[in-house]
Amino acid sequence: MHIDRSHRAWVLWTAALFMLALCGYLLYAFRFQNGPSGGSVPGLIFGGAGYILMLYAAFLSVRKKFSRWRIGRATTWMRGHLWLGLLSYPLIFFHAGLSFGHGLTFALMLILSVVIVTGVAGAALQHYMPRMITERVGRETIYYQIDRVQQDLAHEADSLLVSLFRKDTQYGLLVPAAEKTHANATTLVVLSEYSGDQLRKAYEDNIKPYLSHRGAYRHTLHDARRAKSFFADLRTLVPEPVRPVIDGLESICDEKRDLDRQSRFHRILHFWLLVHVPLAFLLLVLGGIHAVMALRYG
Amino acid sequence: MSHTGTEQTEVRLVIDGQSITVPIGTTIFDAARTHGIPIPVLCHQQDITPVGVCRMCVVDTHERAYAAACIRKVEPNARKAKPEDPDLVVETNSENVRAARKTLLELMMADHPTPCVRQQQKKDCELEGLAAEYGATTSPYPHRELTRGRDTTSPIILVDHAACILCDRCVRACAELRDNFVIARQGKGYNAGIAFDLGKPMGSSSCVSCGECMYSCPTGALTNTVSVKHEFKTGTPCETADLMALDVFQHVSGNFLDFNKGAVVKRHFKKGEFFFREGEGSSTAFYILEGLVDMYISTQQAHVHTEEQRGTFSSRMRSKLVNRHQHRRQGEDMGRTHVVVDGGLELPCDQPEGQRGPGALFGEMSCMNAHPHSTTARAATDCVVLEMRRNIVDMLRRNKTFRENLDELYLTHTLELHLRKSPVFSSLTREFIQALRSKVRLVRIAPGEIIFKQGDLADAFYLVRRGFVKVTESCAGGDLVLAYLPAGSHFGEPALLGDGKHMATCSALDNVDHVDLVRIAGEDFKEMIRLFPQVHAELQKVHDEHMRENQKRMANISDVPLAEFLHQGLVEAQSLLVLNLDNCTRCDQCVKACADAHDGVTRLVRDGLRVDNFLIATSCRHCRDPLCMVCPVGAIHRQVTLDVTIDDTCIGCGECAQNCPYGNINLHEFEVTLHGEELAALGAGQAHAKKATVRKATSCNLCNELKEPSCVYACPHDAAHRVTGEEFRDMLKK
């Protein structure tokens, strides 16, 4: 989510609530004889408020799951998730008296910290990366379609090479005749055997393996500069009318590179969720256990 | 005979003793038809190109051989003895001509399976009707022994090759009216017949079952086996025979009415009941059988005055009741006195009320153009009306005779009002308008057809009678639409008043319906402004104003990336799904929400055109000019909310998907359970409910059952927005 001026109200309200909680905490910390404690009434209020905010933040995933529910726009839920989720961190800290505690409490504080840190990292990634993807990935497609599109690209490259068919012992390409005497006239432009073999070898050894493997980040053709030089060399092997075939292959490799880049960006943009979401649910479960244990046996 | 300078534009001919003057190039058939002289024909119908293959329309022109009236054009006769002699003398019904026709009919009847399927079902086989009229029902020639067979592979149309007379009406209808090019002629001599694609059975060809060939067929060679199910909530469905007995349906094919059974219902309205209200959208029109209908505009029409906001403390504190000093909306005052509404009525702006009586068609503008109704229609007395779907109205209006009756009514009753409603022409005298009436030409422009191009030499002045004219001007970034001129507007005068060259391109709005214009030749226009200096002065004032506005406009648009904006049709959109790629995390929540809202089938694809940092997702844009609405069964409608939706009468032909230039309509297969009536229609008997797969077109309906489209509502990152073309342009500017 892009954090812009439209978040101002959320930021101000969150800051105000934080200041209120901080004042409350300072009053309570200085006035209570034994110092702040999670089991005290103010401590329980802080803990309860923090847990409710965590529950609210977790409910975003349920909201996403049932998109037909008309229970508020997802954007509002997301903003609430971001800012109220963040506010839950100081509240829980105030509940814990600014200490990490021991045993389950320590584990809970540690998990909460990781959840908050991954959440903030995720928010930062979501703030910057969409623009980066837009700028750097020219030919973007739907993430789940990348494999399919790459297969299509590989087939397209194959068919381009097939268009350079072998006639007797020579490679050649049927191209539109230079002189338009007949509308559909074509001319066979012949490649030397050496050029044909070199072209096929370059395709089999470099282009085809690059196109058939998703990622292939270490491949020569993944580097745009080296790829450009590679195709420039190939062009010198063939006569002018056949060069569009090389241009086509280069364009296919460029698109494949874009898709690989998109794939990598997409993973970076979403990988943090693999840590954030399970830990958040673990936190809720353990937090519930902690509450029951503390209230029942504390 | 009229001349413009030295150029002859009209010719005179005498048909069966009746002297007729028509424009050069008019066919004998059309000349006779417009003057009520019937000439029988089988291979020709009014809305397709005549080819003259059946020769039934042969007439005696006193030349070497009889001429086919449908293709023989009347040209000036340079060899006539005296200038006052007619250019052509024609006999349409002499003994010899009738004998020739009888022979032709006997030859055709020798091959015709009498009575054919159509004659058995609807009794309107044109061949058998003519044969009976000419006494050729029994042919002296031997009948064909081997039948040419039937093609029963189409679930909708039965092809009886034996009844085909090779008139090619179906071939031309398929190609010219529907642009489908599925039917052609195959074989030679005795084996000649019609074929689908490259000789495939009709059911496995690329035929979309639009039915146009069937409506065009004059015999029982192409007949319907089922009817399209049209459902009206109220009204009594009309039988084909009852409809064909009405004057208004005289020229409509019985096949067509039978295929569209239920598309016309008879309804009774009590005095005070509403047919429709202003602003509502509908896909039906009404034809009055009995009673009177009041039509009026209920929206208050007044010029809005707004005070200039100065923003100072004192101006904010000033009472809103004080007089406005500065007038910022002067340009909105168009000074119109009349507005053209449904049913060809022109209502005065100060009291926008009118009435229609028996024989009038109303509601057709909204029905044909998918625009919201411009008036409210209420029964003034108890009424009996026929309510009909768009395809029926379209068929009625294709008929030249029907249109010419409307044209005649227009010239007699409405032209004067049409001219007078514009303050520019208010000083024209009645005598001049009467003289003009015989000089104007009523022209019909096909959708998308160019009337004139920017830079063309001006030769006429036009009034828009019905439909919209698109005015575009070429500029550096591409073509810019200056205006859509509605009925009642006029154009073409700037060039006639200026340097003689048109400053903009005018074309019929690329929509589903034709545009009707009144064309006043340049000479007549110049005569008018010479005789009426006040008209000249008013027009000159308007012209000067246009020139000034145009210069300002051109200065404003120079920095807008117009080419892409216009070529991609974004300006046409009423609801673009725009994703701000700076916000979008590609989480696909919009797609998932769409699928959840529509039975698991998404109606949007998060891919498409990129403009700057925005992605225009592939999802229905609800265009102002929805090309998809050219539906053979009228299954696509514009709702009251102006959203475009596809109803259950969709036959899955894919015409809409093909017509959508943006690929926003998809065809999906749905599992359904068919019950008694549907099964009976498919010939499967009434027995049991049966599961079947139905192919149906789907497009975004903006989740009209919910308050907001799900895709936008479910986007957590504030990236998805539904905006109009103009709003999107503003977003781009920011």
PDB file of C-alpha atoms in Angstrom, chain A residues 68-242:
ATOM      1  CA  ARG A  68     -18.627 -10.214  -0.954  1.00  0.00           C
ATOM      2  CA  TRP A  69     -19.193  -9.135   2.644  1.00  0.00           C
ATOM      3  CA  ARG A  70     -20.133  -5.492   2.673  1.00  0.00           C
ATOM      4  CA  ILE A  71     -18.440  -4.720   6.004  1.00  0.00           C
ATOM      5  CA  GLY A  72     -16.341  -1.775   4.942  1.00  0.00           C
ATOM      6  CA  ARG A  73     -13.997  -1.167   2.058  1.00  0.00           C
ATOM      7  CA  ALA A  74     -10.882  -3.303   2.018  1.00  0.00           C
ATOM      8  CA  THR A  75      -8.786  -0.133   1.795  1.00  0.00           C
ATOM      9  CA  THR A  76     -10.147   1.048   5.144  1.00  0.00           C
ATOM     10  CA  TRP A  77      -9.509  -2.340   6.673  1.00  0.00           C
ATOM     11  CA  MET A  78      -5.965  -2.309   5.338  1.00  0.00           C
ATOM     12  CA  ARG A  79      -5.253   1.131   6.763  1.00  0.00           C
ATOM     13  CA  GLY A  80      -6.676   0.051  10.089  1.00  0.00           C
ATOM     14  CA  HIS A  81      -4.542  -3.073   9.935  1.00  0.00           C
ATOM     15  CA  LEU A  82      -1.451  -1.007   9.312  1.00  0.00           C
ATOM     16  CA  TRP A  83      -1.865   1.725  11.904  1.00  0.00           C
ATOM     17  CA  LEU A  84      -3.859   0.018  14.639  1.00  0.00           C
ATOM     18  CA  GLY A  85      -1.673  -3.077  14.289  1.00  0.00           C
ATOM     19  CA  LEU A  86       1.315  -0.842  14.851  1.00  0.00           C
ATOM     20  CA  LEU A  87      -0.356   0.772  17.862  1.00  0.00           C
ATOM     21  CA  SER A  88      -0.870  -2.657  19.428  1.00  0.00           C
ATOM     22  CA  TYR A  89       2.911  -2.957  19.883  1.00  0.00           C
ATOM     23  CA  PRO A  90       3.338  -0.094  22.455  1.00  0.00           C
ATOM     24  CA  LEU A  91       0.092  -1.101  24.157  1.00  0.00           C
ATOM     25  CA  ILE A  92       1.388  -4.624  24.692  1.00  0.00           C
ATOM     26  CA  PHE A  93       4.684  -3.176  25.859  1.00  0.00           C
ATOM     27  CA  PHE A  94       2.852  -0.998  28.358  1.00  0.00           C
ATOM     28  CA  HIS A  95       0.929  -4.078  29.426  1.00  0.00           C
ATOM     29  CA  ALA A  96       4.234  -5.879  29.992  1.00  0.00           C
ATOM     30  CA  GLY A  97       5.743  -2.903  31.823  1.00  0.00           C
ATOM     31  CA  LEU A  98       8.314  -2.344  29.080  1.00  0.00           C
ATOM     32  CA  SER A  99       9.957  -5.707  29.709  1.00  0.00           C
ATOM     33  CA  PHE A 100      10.197  -8.885  27.652  1.00  0.00           C
ATOM     34  CA  GLY A 101       9.513 -11.131  30.620  1.00  0.00           C
ATOM     35  CA  HIS A 102      10.332 -14.833  30.780  1.00  0.00           C
ATOM     36  CA  GLY A 103       9.100 -18.087  29.310  1.00  0.00           C
ATOM     37  CA  LEU A 104       5.837 -17.771  27.386  1.00  0.00           C
ATOM     38  CA  THR A 105       5.770 -14.000  27.910  1.00  0.00           C
ATOM     39  CA  PHE A 106       9.228 -13.696  26.401  1.00  0.00           C
ATOM     40  CA  ALA A 107       8.212 -15.882  23.459  1.00  0.00           C
ATOM     41  CA  LEU A 108       5.102 -13.771  22.948  1.00  0.00           C
ATOM     42  CA  MET A 109       7.046 -10.518  23.008  1.00  0.00           C
ATOM     43  CA  LEU A 110       9.609 -11.948  20.628  1.00  0.00           C
ATOM     44  CA  ILE A 111       6.942 -13.164  18.187  1.00  0.00           C
ATOM     45  CA  LEU A 112       5.117  -9.843  18.426  1.00  0.00           C
ATOM     46  CA  SER A 113       8.346  -8.001  17.642  1.00  0.00           C
ATOM     47  CA  VAL A 114       9.004 -10.212  14.633  1.00  0.00           C
ATOM     48  CA  VAL A 115       5.414  -9.749  13.434  1.00  0.00           C
ATOM     49  CA  ILE A 116       5.688  -5.972  13.783  1.00  0.00           C
ATOM     50  CA  VAL A 117       9.116  -5.815  12.129  1.00  0.00           C
ATOM     51  CA  THR A 118       8.017  -7.994   9.189  1.00  0.00           C
ATOM     52  CA  GLY A 119       4.821  -5.955   8.948  1.00  0.00           C
ATOM     53  CA  VAL A 120       6.721  -2.684   8.803  1.00  0.00           C
ATOM     54  CA  ALA A 121       9.170  -4.195   6.295  1.00  0.00           C
ATOM     55  CA  GLY A 122       6.196  -5.406   4.245  1.00  0.00           C
ATOM     56  CA  ALA A 123       4.582  -1.981   4.345  1.00  0.00           C
ATOM     57  CA  ALA A 124       7.854  -0.430   3.188  1.00  0.00           C
ATOM     58  CA  LEU A 125       8.135  -2.967   0.361  1.00  0.00           C
ATOM     59  CA  GLN A 126       4.536  -2.334  -0.670  1.00  0.00           C
ATOM     60  CA  HIS A 127       5.211   1.369  -0.615  1.00  0.00           C
ATOM     61  CA  TYR A 128       8.245   1.291  -2.909  1.00  0.00           C
ATOM     62  CA  MET A 129       8.147  -1.899  -4.964  1.00  0.00           C
ATOM     63  CA  PRO A 130       4.970  -1.486  -7.042  1.00  0.00           C
ATOM     64  CA  ARG A 131       6.451   1.629  -8.621  1.00  0.00           C
ATOM     65  CA  MET A 132       9.749  -0.195  -9.142  1.00  0.00           C
ATOM     66  CA  ILE A 133       7.947  -3.067 -10.900  1.00  0.00           C
ATOM     67  CA  THR A 134       6.031  -0.608 -13.063  1.00  0.00           C
ATOM     68  CA  GLU A 135       9.209   1.152 -14.085  1.00  0.00           C
ATOM     69  CA  ARG A 136      11.501  -1.817 -14.570  1.00  0.00           C
ATOM     70  CA  VAL A 137       9.203  -4.481 -15.953  1.00  0.00           C
ATOM     71  CA  GLY A 138       8.017  -3.327 -19.326  1.00  0.00           C
ATOM     72  CA  ARG A 139       6.095  -6.417 -20.350  1.00  0.00           C
ATOM     73  CA  GLU A 140       4.360  -7.516 -17.202  1.00  0.00           C
ATOM     74  CA  THR A 141       1.800 -10.281 -17.085  1.00  0.00           C
ATOM     75  CA  ILE A 142      -0.308 -11.943 -14.423  1.00  0.00           C
ATOM     76  CA  TYR A 143       2.064 -13.651 -11.976  1.00  0.00           C
ATOM     77  CA  TYR A 144       0.331 -17.032 -12.163  1.00  0.00           C
ATOM     78  CA  GLN A 145       0.512 -16.921 -15.955  1.00  0.00           C
ATOM     79  CA  ILE A 146       4.270 -16.421 -16.125  1.00  0.00           C
ATOM     80  CA  ASP A 147       5.057 -20.136 -16.677  1.00  0.00           C
ATOM     81  CA  ARG A 148       2.442 -20.320 -19.410  1.00  0.00           C
ATOM     82  CA  VAL A 149       3.666 -17.186 -21.140  1.00  0.00           C
ATOM     83  CA  GLN A 150       7.259 -18.416 -20.981  1.00  0.00           C
ATOM     84  CA  GLN A 151       6.216 -21.696 -22.584  1.00  0.00           C
ATOM     85  CA  ASP A 152       4.495 -19.757 -25.337  1.00  0.00           C
ATOM     86  CA  LEU A 153       7.618 -17.711 -25.840  1.00  0.00           C
ATOM     87  CA  ALA A 154       9.698 -20.877 -26.170  1.00  0.00           C
ATOM     88  CA  HIS A 155       7.258 -22.229 -28.783  1.00  0.00           C
ATOM     89  CA  GLU A 156       7.309 -18.931 -30.620  1.00  0.00           C
ATOM     90  CA  ALA A 157      11.094 -19.011 -30.745  1.00  0.00           C
ATOM     91  CA  ASP A 158      10.988 -22.605 -32.026  1.00  0.00           C
ATOM     92  CA  SER A 159       8.596 -21.645 -34.800  1.00  0.00           C
ATOM     93  CA  LEU A 160      10.805 -18.708 -35.748  1.00  0.00           C
ATOM     94  CA  LEU A 161      13.712 -21.062 -36.173  1.00  0.00           C
ATOM     95  CA  VAL A 162      11.573 -23.535 -38.083  1.00  0.00           C
ATOM     96  CA  SER A 163      10.830 -20.727 -40.532  1.00  0.00           C
ATOM     97  CA  LEU A 164      14.505 -20.992 -41.472  1.00  0.00           C
ATOM     98  CA  PHE A 165      13.925 -24.271 -43.185  1.00  0.00           C
ATOM     99  CA  ARG A 166      16.499 -26.526 -44.769  1.00  0.00           C
ATOM    100  CA  LYS A 167      16.348 -26.926 -48.530  1.00  0.00           C
ATOM    101  CA  ASP A 168      18.739 -29.518 -49.924  1.00  0.00           C
ATOM    102  CA  THR A 169      21.865 -28.675 -48.010  1.00  0.00           C
ATOM    103  CA  GLN A 170      21.115 -25.047 -47.451  1.00  0.00           C
ATOM    104  CA  TYR A 171      19.239 -22.978 -44.894  1.00  0.00           C
ATOM    105  CA  GLY A 172      16.975 -20.348 -46.229  1.00  0.00           C
ATOM    106  CA  LEU A 173      14.023 -18.123 -45.499  1.00  0.00           C
ATOM    107  CA  LEU A 174      11.107 -17.235 -47.678  1.00  0.00           C
ATOM    108  CA  VAL A 175      10.763 -13.473 -47.528  1.00  0.00           C
ATOM    109  CA  PRO A 176       8.510 -11.134 -49.494  1.00  0.00           C
ATOM    110  CA  ALA A 177      10.009 -10.313 -52.857  1.00  0.00           C
ATOM    111  CA  ALA A 178      11.698  -6.942 -53.098  1.00  0.00           C
ATOM    112  CA  GLU A 179       9.964  -6.134 -56.361  1.00  0.00           C
ATOM    113  CA  LYS A 180       6.221  -6.164 -55.960  1.00  0.00           C
ATOM    114  CA  THR A 181       5.419  -7.712 -59.282  1.00  0.00           C
ATOM    115  CA  HIS A 182       3.007 -10.155 -57.703  1.00  0.00           C
ATOM    116  CA  ALA A 183       1.144  -9.556 -54.483  1.00  0.00           C
ATOM    117  CA  ASN A 184       2.202 -12.802 -52.830  1.00  0.00           C
ATOM    118  CA  ALA A 185       5.597 -13.265 -54.436  1.00  0.00           C
ATOM    119  CA  THR A 186       8.368 -14.478 -52.138  1.00  0.00           C
ATOM    120  CA  THR A 187      12.076 -15.023 -52.560  1.00  0.00           C
ATOM    121  CA  LEU A 188      14.190 -17.714 -50.972  1.00  0.00           C
ATOM    122  CA  VAL A 189      17.077 -15.997 -49.223  1.00  0.00           C
ATOM    123  CA  VAL A 190      19.790 -18.587 -48.794  1.00  0.00           C
ATOM    124  CA  LEU A 191      22.116 -18.836 -45.810  1.00  0.00           C
ATOM    125  CA  SER A 192      25.498 -20.440 -46.152  1.00  0.00           C
ATOM    126  CA  GLU A 193      25.811 -23.811 -44.487  1.00  0.00           C
ATOM    127  CA  TYR A 194      28.236 -22.346 -41.952  1.00  0.00           C
ATOM    128  CA  SER A 195      25.850 -19.539 -41.020  1.00  0.00           C
ATOM    129  CA  GLY A 196      22.907 -21.904 -40.764  1.00  0.00           C
ATOM    130  CA  ASP A 197      24.835 -24.300 -38.515  1.00  0.00           C
ATOM    131  CA  GLN A 198      26.120 -21.497 -36.325  1.00  0.00           C
ATOM    132  CA  LEU A 199      22.650 -20.058 -35.961  1.00  0.00           C
ATOM    133  CA  ARG A 200      21.174 -23.397 -35.029  1.00  0.00           C
ATOM    134  CA  LYS A 201      24.033 -24.062 -32.583  1.00  0.00           C
ATOM    135  CA  ALA A 202      23.534 -20.672 -30.920  1.00  0.00           C
ATOM    136  CA  TYR A 203      19.845 -21.419 -30.600  1.00  0.00           C
ATOM    137  CA  GLU A 204      20.287 -24.922 -29.194  1.00  0.00           C
ATOM    138  CA  ASP A 205      23.126 -24.017 -26.823  1.00  0.00           C
ATOM    139  CA  ASN A 206      22.026 -20.621 -25.555  1.00  0.00           C
ATOM    140  CA  ILE A 207      18.607 -19.381 -26.511  1.00  0.00           C
ATOM    141  CA  LYS A 208      16.593 -22.541 -26.030  1.00  0.00           C
ATOM    142  CA  PRO A 209      18.013 -23.416 -22.577  1.00  0.00           C
ATOM    143  CA  TYR A 210      17.453 -19.834 -21.459  1.00  0.00           C
ATOM    144  CA  LEU A 211      13.858 -19.821 -22.616  1.00  0.00           C
ATOM    145  CA  SER A 212      12.998 -23.219 -21.213  1.00  0.00           C
ATOM    146  CA  HIS A 213      14.085 -22.496 -17.626  1.00  0.00           C
ATOM    147  CA  ARG A 214      12.200 -20.105 -15.413  1.00  0.00           C
ATOM    148  CA  GLY A 215      14.657 -17.802 -13.704  1.00  0.00           C
ATOM    149  CA  ALA A 216      18.028 -18.783 -15.237  1.00  0.00           C
ATOM    150  CA  TYR A 217      19.435 -15.703 -13.542  1.00  0.00           C
ATOM    151  CA  ARG A 218      23.045 -16.722 -14.188  1.00  0.00           C
ATOM    152  CA  HIS A 219      22.563 -17.284 -17.890  1.00  0.00           C
ATOM    153  CA  THR A 220      24.393 -15.021 -20.347  1.00  0.00           C
ATOM    154  CA  LEU A 221      21.123 -13.893 -21.871  1.00  0.00           C
ATOM    155  CA  HIS A 222      19.736 -12.783 -18.528  1.00  0.00           C
ATOM    156  CA  ASP A 223      22.192  -9.899 -18.642  1.00  0.00           C
ATOM    157  CA  ALA A 224      20.661  -7.350 -21.031  1.00  0.00           C
ATOM    158  CA  ARG A 225      24.021  -5.916 -22.080  1.00  0.00           C
ATOM    159  CA  ARG A 226      25.571  -9.301 -22.859  1.00  0.00           C
ATOM    160  CA  ALA A 227      22.404 -10.436 -24.600  1.00  0.00           C
ATOM    161  CA  LYS A 228      22.522  -7.409 -26.858  1.00  0.00           C
ATOM    162  CA  SER A 229      26.094  -8.199 -27.827  1.00  0.00           C
ATOM    163  CA  PHE A 230      25.197 -11.878 -28.382  1.00  0.00           C
ATOM    164  CA  PHE A 231      22.421 -11.021 -30.822  1.00  0.00           C
ATOM    165  CA  ALA A 232      24.563  -8.400 -32.549  1.00  0.00           C
ATOM    166  CA  ASP A 233      27.091 -11.184 -33.258  1.00  0.00           C
ATOM    167  CA  LEU A 234      24.323 -13.427 -34.593  1.00  0.00           C
ATOM    168  CA  ARG A 235      23.158 -10.717 -36.968  1.00  0.00           C
ATOM    169  CA  THR A 236      26.553 -10.608 -38.618  1.00  0.00           C
ATOM    170  CA  LEU A 237      26.070 -14.254 -39.623  1.00  0.00           C
ATOM    171  CA  VAL A 238      22.963 -13.714 -41.708  1.00  0.00           C
ATOM    172  CA  PRO A 239      22.026 -11.571 -44.686  1.00  0.00           C
ATOM    173  CA  GLU A 240      19.812  -8.527 -44.220  1.00  0.00           C
ATOM    174  CA  PRO A 241      16.448 -10.115 -45.144  1.00  0.00           C
ATOM    175  CA  VAL A 242      16.894 -12.797 -42.467  1.00  0.00           C
TER     176      VAL A 242
END
